Each structure stands twice: as C-alpha cells, then as structure tokens.
C-alpha cells in the first residue's frame, strides 16, 4: 500500500495533538534507546530526539514514502535515525528504555498479542506508550464499510477493510499492561475537529483509512467509489458556518515495567487530565 506523506500531514495539528498528549505521560528521565514504531513522516519522532538528546532515537516504518520524508529530520538531529521495517517483527532489546507507537497498531492484525510479547521483553523501568484511533464505529468508517460491502462494490473490495477488530478498548490495553507486570494508565478522548474546505472528511480519510480501498481499485473505480462515499459523508457531516465538525475518538495507554512484576496504575503522574477518563483503579479504565 502506497502512502502519501503530504496528504497524511494535511491536517497536521489535529493529527499531531494526540502524540503530544501521549508522550506527556512518559516520565523517563535519561533513556538510552527510544523506539517509535510506525513513525510515519518522522516529524513527531524528531520531537523525541529533541526531548532526549542523550538517547539514540530510532523510527521504524514499513513505508518507503514516509521514510523518504523522515530523512530530513535525521539530517538535523545526530541522535535520530530511521529504518524501514515491519513493526510486527520488531522486539525490544535490553537497551530499550522507551517505546512509542502512535496511530499505527490499528494496521497490524493481532497487535494485542504482539503487545503482550513486547511488554514481556521490556526491562524493568522501561516505558511503553500507545495511541490508536477509536473511531471505527463513527459514520466516517461505518459508511465506508457499508459502501464497500454493498452489492456494487463487494466483489472488488471483499476483505479489504478490517474495522471490526482493528483496535481494543482502553480496558483491554490496561488489562494487558497490568498482566505484564506494569503500572499503567489508560484513557480515551474525543476531539471535535473543525475541518475547513470542501469535502474535508473525505480529505482526512484519504490520508489514512481510505488508503486500503484506493490501493485495491483501479484509478477509474477509485474515483467512482470516492464520489459515492463523498455523497454519504456530506450528509453525515454537514458543513457549518465555521467549517465541518468531525469528532474523532482516540484510545491511549501508557505503561512502565515494574521491578518485580507487580501490578499498579498511573504510570507517572498524569499531566493535564481535565476532561479525560483515567485508568486509576486496578484493572479499571474508562
């Protein structure tokens, strides 16, 4: 599947904000080795290298297009590098102190089991922070899925979308982290994004969720699918006087591996938790 870094970064402020919400919860002091799984165009990975200048920060991604964009950041920061790899095959080493994965695990089937393996391999004191989109039941995705499953498109798009099991609930990630002997914090938030311009929700999903559909169709069929989908989106997300409101739910979880395999909550003291549900009690999240 081809990626377009420019299209992906079109709504940069809204796409970047969850990354900073996530990484603000990581209380690592002077990590040695930091890994960003599914680093995309690298602009956010670069903020980790700037935050921890003594650490070696590595961004991994399977997309050559994304990594070509990311290379410009590595030229500016001596402790930052990028590598092309399938994150499903990655494992932490004894030197890994911080792992971040932002809006990537939804693309990886079976990532809950992978998360268990990663956490089991982390050294005591290491951190793991994840964020995944939680909008697969939203109209933007439900309409895409319904159209792909319709009589007109099912023959060409069968099995392309895997929305049903793409991500877990906050409670699931919290449970996995606690079971792995971590202290953990899990929460979710919904950002009411006000998008400008014509067909802005279509423009948004062109950068991410729609890409598997477009990759599986000819140019002519892709244009036809987009036209049908755009009409559905216009009804679901009507434009207002200030733009189009596009609510976007996201799921977060942060863990720190404990020294003796105990369980706990609140991986670090939360920073700015107003308006969020927090996983504060053992095995409980909102």
PDB file of C-alpha atoms in Angstrom, residues 58-186:
ATOM      1  CA  UNK A  58      15.043   5.212  16.076  1.00  0.00           C
ATOM      2  CA  UNK A  59      11.888   5.472  13.989  1.00  0.00           C
ATOM      3  CA  UNK A  60      10.625   2.337  12.237  1.00  0.00           C
ATOM      4  CA  UNK A  61       8.107   2.265   9.409  1.00  0.00           C
ATOM      5  CA  UNK A  62       7.263  -0.052   6.526  1.00  0.00           C
ATOM      6  CA  UNK A  63       6.616   2.792   4.061  1.00  0.00           C
ATOM      7  CA  UNK A  64       9.479   3.969   1.903  1.00  0.00           C
ATOM      8  CA  UNK A  65       7.477   7.073   1.021  1.00  0.00           C
ATOM      9  CA  UNK A  66       7.104   8.033   4.681  1.00  0.00           C
ATOM     10  CA  UNK A  67      10.766   7.358   5.434  1.00  0.00           C
ATOM     11  CA  UNK A  68      11.905   9.493   2.498  1.00  0.00           C
ATOM     12  CA  UNK A  69      10.130  12.405   4.167  1.00  0.00           C
ATOM     13  CA  UNK A  70      11.511  11.433   7.587  1.00  0.00           C
ATOM     14  CA  UNK A  71      15.128  11.528   6.382  1.00  0.00           C
ATOM     15  CA  UNK A  72      15.191  15.324   6.500  1.00  0.00           C
ATOM     16  CA  UNK A  73      14.764  15.236  10.291  1.00  0.00           C
ATOM     17  CA  UNK A  74      17.619  12.765  10.764  1.00  0.00           C
ATOM     18  CA  UNK A  75      19.894  15.199   8.915  1.00  0.00           C
ATOM     19  CA  UNK A  76      19.235  17.806  11.609  1.00  0.00           C
ATOM     20  CA  UNK A  77      19.462  15.663  14.757  1.00  0.00           C
ATOM     21  CA  UNK A  78      22.568  13.495  15.289  1.00  0.00           C
ATOM     22  CA  UNK A  79      20.798  11.149  17.727  1.00  0.00           C
ATOM     23  CA  UNK A  80      17.916  10.387  15.335  1.00  0.00           C
ATOM     24  CA  UNK A  81      17.748   7.664  12.689  1.00  0.00           C
ATOM     25  CA  UNK A  82      15.086   5.862  10.689  1.00  0.00           C
ATOM     26  CA  UNK A  83      14.822   2.346   9.338  1.00  0.00           C
ATOM     27  CA  UNK A  84      12.389   0.523   7.067  1.00  0.00           C
ATOM     28  CA  UNK A  85      10.890  -2.453   8.859  1.00  0.00           C
ATOM     29  CA  UNK A  86       7.648  -4.260   9.568  1.00  0.00           C
ATOM     30  CA  UNK A  87       6.915  -3.431  13.191  1.00  0.00           C
ATOM     31  CA  UNK A  88       5.260  -6.839  13.615  1.00  0.00           C
ATOM     32  CA  UNK A  89       8.737  -8.373  13.506  1.00  0.00           C
ATOM     33  CA  UNK A  90      10.343  -5.959  15.963  1.00  0.00           C
ATOM     34  CA  UNK A  91      11.316  -6.871  19.533  1.00  0.00           C
ATOM     35  CA  UNK A  92      12.828  -4.700  22.280  1.00  0.00           C
ATOM     36  CA  UNK A  93      16.393  -5.287  23.440  1.00  0.00           C
ATOM     37  CA  UNK A  94      17.985  -4.910  26.850  1.00  0.00           C
ATOM     38  CA  UNK A  95      18.848  -1.322  25.873  1.00  0.00           C
ATOM     39  CA  UNK A  96      15.276  -0.292  25.008  1.00  0.00           C
ATOM     40  CA  UNK A  97      14.044   2.234  27.563  1.00  0.00           C
ATOM     41  CA  UNK A  98      11.089   3.893  25.800  1.00  0.00           C
ATOM     42  CA  UNK A  99       8.741   2.599  23.105  1.00  0.00           C
ATOM     43  CA  UNK A 100       6.154   4.846  21.453  1.00  0.00           C
ATOM     44  CA  UNK A 101       3.610   3.785  18.860  1.00  0.00           C
ATOM     45  CA  UNK A 102       1.124   6.362  17.657  1.00  0.00           C
ATOM     46  CA  UNK A 103      -1.752   5.640  15.247  1.00  0.00           C
ATOM     47  CA  UNK A 104      -0.008   2.548  13.883  1.00  0.00           C
ATOM     48  CA  UNK A 105      -1.206  -0.599  15.656  1.00  0.00           C
ATOM     49  CA  UNK A 106      -4.648  -0.438  14.022  1.00  0.00           C
ATOM     50  CA  UNK A 107      -2.916  -1.538  10.804  1.00  0.00           C
ATOM     51  CA  UNK A 108      -1.390  -4.641  12.415  1.00  0.00           C
ATOM     52  CA  UNK A 109      -3.589  -7.743  12.802  1.00  0.00           C
ATOM     53  CA  UNK A 110      -3.070  -9.472  16.130  1.00  0.00           C
ATOM     54  CA  UNK A 111      -1.376  -6.487  17.724  1.00  0.00           C
ATOM     55  CA  UNK A 112      -2.769  -7.295  21.177  1.00  0.00           C
ATOM     56  CA  UNK A 113      -0.691 -10.495  21.257  1.00  0.00           C
ATOM     57  CA  UNK A 114       2.290  -8.549  19.938  1.00  0.00           C
ATOM     58  CA  UNK A 115       1.827  -6.031  22.747  1.00  0.00           C
ATOM     59  CA  UNK A 116       1.967  -8.865  25.280  1.00  0.00           C
ATOM     60  CA  UNK A 117       5.247 -10.104  23.785  1.00  0.00           C
ATOM     61  CA  UNK A 118       6.758  -6.637  23.692  1.00  0.00           C
ATOM     62  CA  UNK A 119       5.848  -5.908  27.300  1.00  0.00           C
ATOM     63  CA  UNK A 120       7.177  -9.281  28.446  1.00  0.00           C
ATOM     64  CA  UNK A 121      10.522  -8.497  26.798  1.00  0.00           C
ATOM     65  CA  UNK A 122      10.892  -4.985  28.236  1.00  0.00           C
ATOM     66  CA  UNK A 123      13.409  -4.497  31.009  1.00  0.00           C
ATOM     67  CA  UNK A 124      12.168  -3.247  34.413  1.00  0.00           C
ATOM     68  CA  UNK A 125      11.760   0.516  34.380  1.00  0.00           C
ATOM     69  CA  UNK A 126      11.147   0.742  30.623  1.00  0.00           C
ATOM     70  CA  UNK A 127       8.141   2.578  29.210  1.00  0.00           C
ATOM     71  CA  UNK A 128       5.612   1.662  26.520  1.00  0.00           C
ATOM     72  CA  UNK A 129       3.105   4.218  25.195  1.00  0.00           C
ATOM     73  CA  UNK A 130       0.447   3.605  22.551  1.00  0.00           C
ATOM     74  CA  UNK A 131      -2.318   5.564  20.872  1.00  0.00           C
ATOM     75  CA  UNK A 132      -4.813   4.185  18.371  1.00  0.00           C
ATOM     76  CA  UNK A 133      -7.826   5.776  16.682  1.00  0.00           C
ATOM     77  CA  UNK A 134     -11.080   4.660  18.269  1.00  0.00           C
ATOM     78  CA  UNK A 135     -13.447   5.865  15.571  1.00  0.00           C
ATOM     79  CA  UNK A 136     -14.198   2.647  13.696  1.00  0.00           C
ATOM     80  CA  UNK A 137     -17.878   2.847  14.654  1.00  0.00           C
ATOM     81  CA  UNK A 138     -18.119   6.514  13.624  1.00  0.00           C
ATOM     82  CA  UNK A 139     -20.071   7.435  10.465  1.00  0.00           C
ATOM     83  CA  UNK A 140     -16.829   8.052   8.546  1.00  0.00           C
ATOM     84  CA  UNK A 141     -15.842   4.408   8.884  1.00  0.00           C
ATOM     85  CA  UNK A 142     -19.276   2.800   9.100  1.00  0.00           C
ATOM     86  CA  UNK A 143     -20.268   4.419   5.805  1.00  0.00           C
ATOM     87  CA  UNK A 144     -17.011   3.376   4.160  1.00  0.00           C
ATOM     88  CA  UNK A 145     -17.504  -0.179   5.353  1.00  0.00           C
ATOM     89  CA  UNK A 146     -21.158  -0.246   4.300  1.00  0.00           C
ATOM     90  CA  UNK A 147     -20.351   1.043   0.829  1.00  0.00           C
ATOM     91  CA  UNK A 148     -17.510  -1.461   0.409  1.00  0.00           C
ATOM     92  CA  UNK A 149     -19.889  -4.280   1.401  1.00  0.00           C
ATOM     93  CA  UNK A 150     -22.682  -3.112  -0.912  1.00  0.00           C
ATOM     94  CA  UNK A 151     -23.696  -5.081  -3.994  1.00  0.00           C
ATOM     95  CA  UNK A 152     -21.901  -2.618  -6.250  1.00  0.00           C
ATOM     96  CA  UNK A 153     -18.524  -2.973  -4.509  1.00  0.00           C
ATOM     97  CA  UNK A 154     -18.394  -6.200  -2.501  1.00  0.00           C
ATOM     98  CA  UNK A 155     -16.958  -8.198  -5.397  1.00  0.00           C
ATOM     99  CA  UNK A 156     -13.990  -5.843  -5.673  1.00  0.00           C
ATOM    100  CA  UNK A 157     -13.450  -4.965  -2.010  1.00  0.00           C
ATOM    101  CA  UNK A 158     -14.232  -8.126  -0.063  1.00  0.00           C
ATOM    102  CA  UNK A 159     -11.928  -8.423   2.935  1.00  0.00           C
ATOM    103  CA  UNK A 160     -10.118  -5.139   2.319  1.00  0.00           C
ATOM    104  CA  UNK A 161     -11.393  -3.399   5.463  1.00  0.00           C
ATOM    105  CA  UNK A 162     -10.944  -4.985   8.897  1.00  0.00           C
ATOM    106  CA  UNK A 163     -12.668  -2.442  11.105  1.00  0.00           C
ATOM    107  CA  UNK A 164     -14.366  -4.911  13.457  1.00  0.00           C
ATOM    108  CA  UNK A 165     -11.221  -5.903  15.367  1.00  0.00           C
ATOM    109  CA  UNK A 166      -8.812  -3.143  14.401  1.00  0.00           C
ATOM    110  CA  UNK A 167      -8.311  -1.747  17.921  1.00  0.00           C
ATOM    111  CA  UNK A 168      -9.138  -2.624  21.502  1.00  0.00           C
ATOM    112  CA  UNK A 169     -10.972  -0.748  24.211  1.00  0.00           C
ATOM    113  CA  UNK A 170      -8.964   1.194  26.809  1.00  0.00           C
ATOM    114  CA  UNK A 171      -9.843  -1.527  29.322  1.00  0.00           C
ATOM    115  CA  UNK A 172      -8.220  -4.168  27.119  1.00  0.00           C
ATOM    116  CA  UNK A 173      -4.916  -2.339  26.849  1.00  0.00           C
ATOM    117  CA  UNK A 174      -4.927  -1.566  30.565  1.00  0.00           C
ATOM    118  CA  UNK A 175      -5.523  -5.236  31.394  1.00  0.00           C
ATOM    119  CA  UNK A 176      -2.710  -6.371  29.084  1.00  0.00           C
ATOM    120  CA  UNK A 177      -0.290  -3.910  30.665  1.00  0.00           C
ATOM    121  CA  UNK A 178      -1.212  -4.813  34.229  1.00  0.00           C
ATOM    122  CA  UNK A 179      -0.973  -8.523  33.480  1.00  0.00           C
ATOM    123  CA  UNK A 180       2.526  -7.914  32.091  1.00  0.00           C
ATOM    124  CA  UNK A 181       3.718  -6.554  35.433  1.00  0.00           C
ATOM    125  CA  UNK A 182       3.456  -2.871  34.611  1.00  0.00           C
ATOM    126  CA  UNK A 183       1.963   0.132  36.254  1.00  0.00           C
ATOM    127  CA  UNK A 184      -0.394   1.533  33.667  1.00  0.00           C
ATOM    128  CA  UNK A 185      -2.651   4.407  32.714  1.00  0.00           C
ATOM    129  CA  UNK A 186      -5.359   4.106  30.043  1.00  0.00           C
TER     130      UNK A 186
END
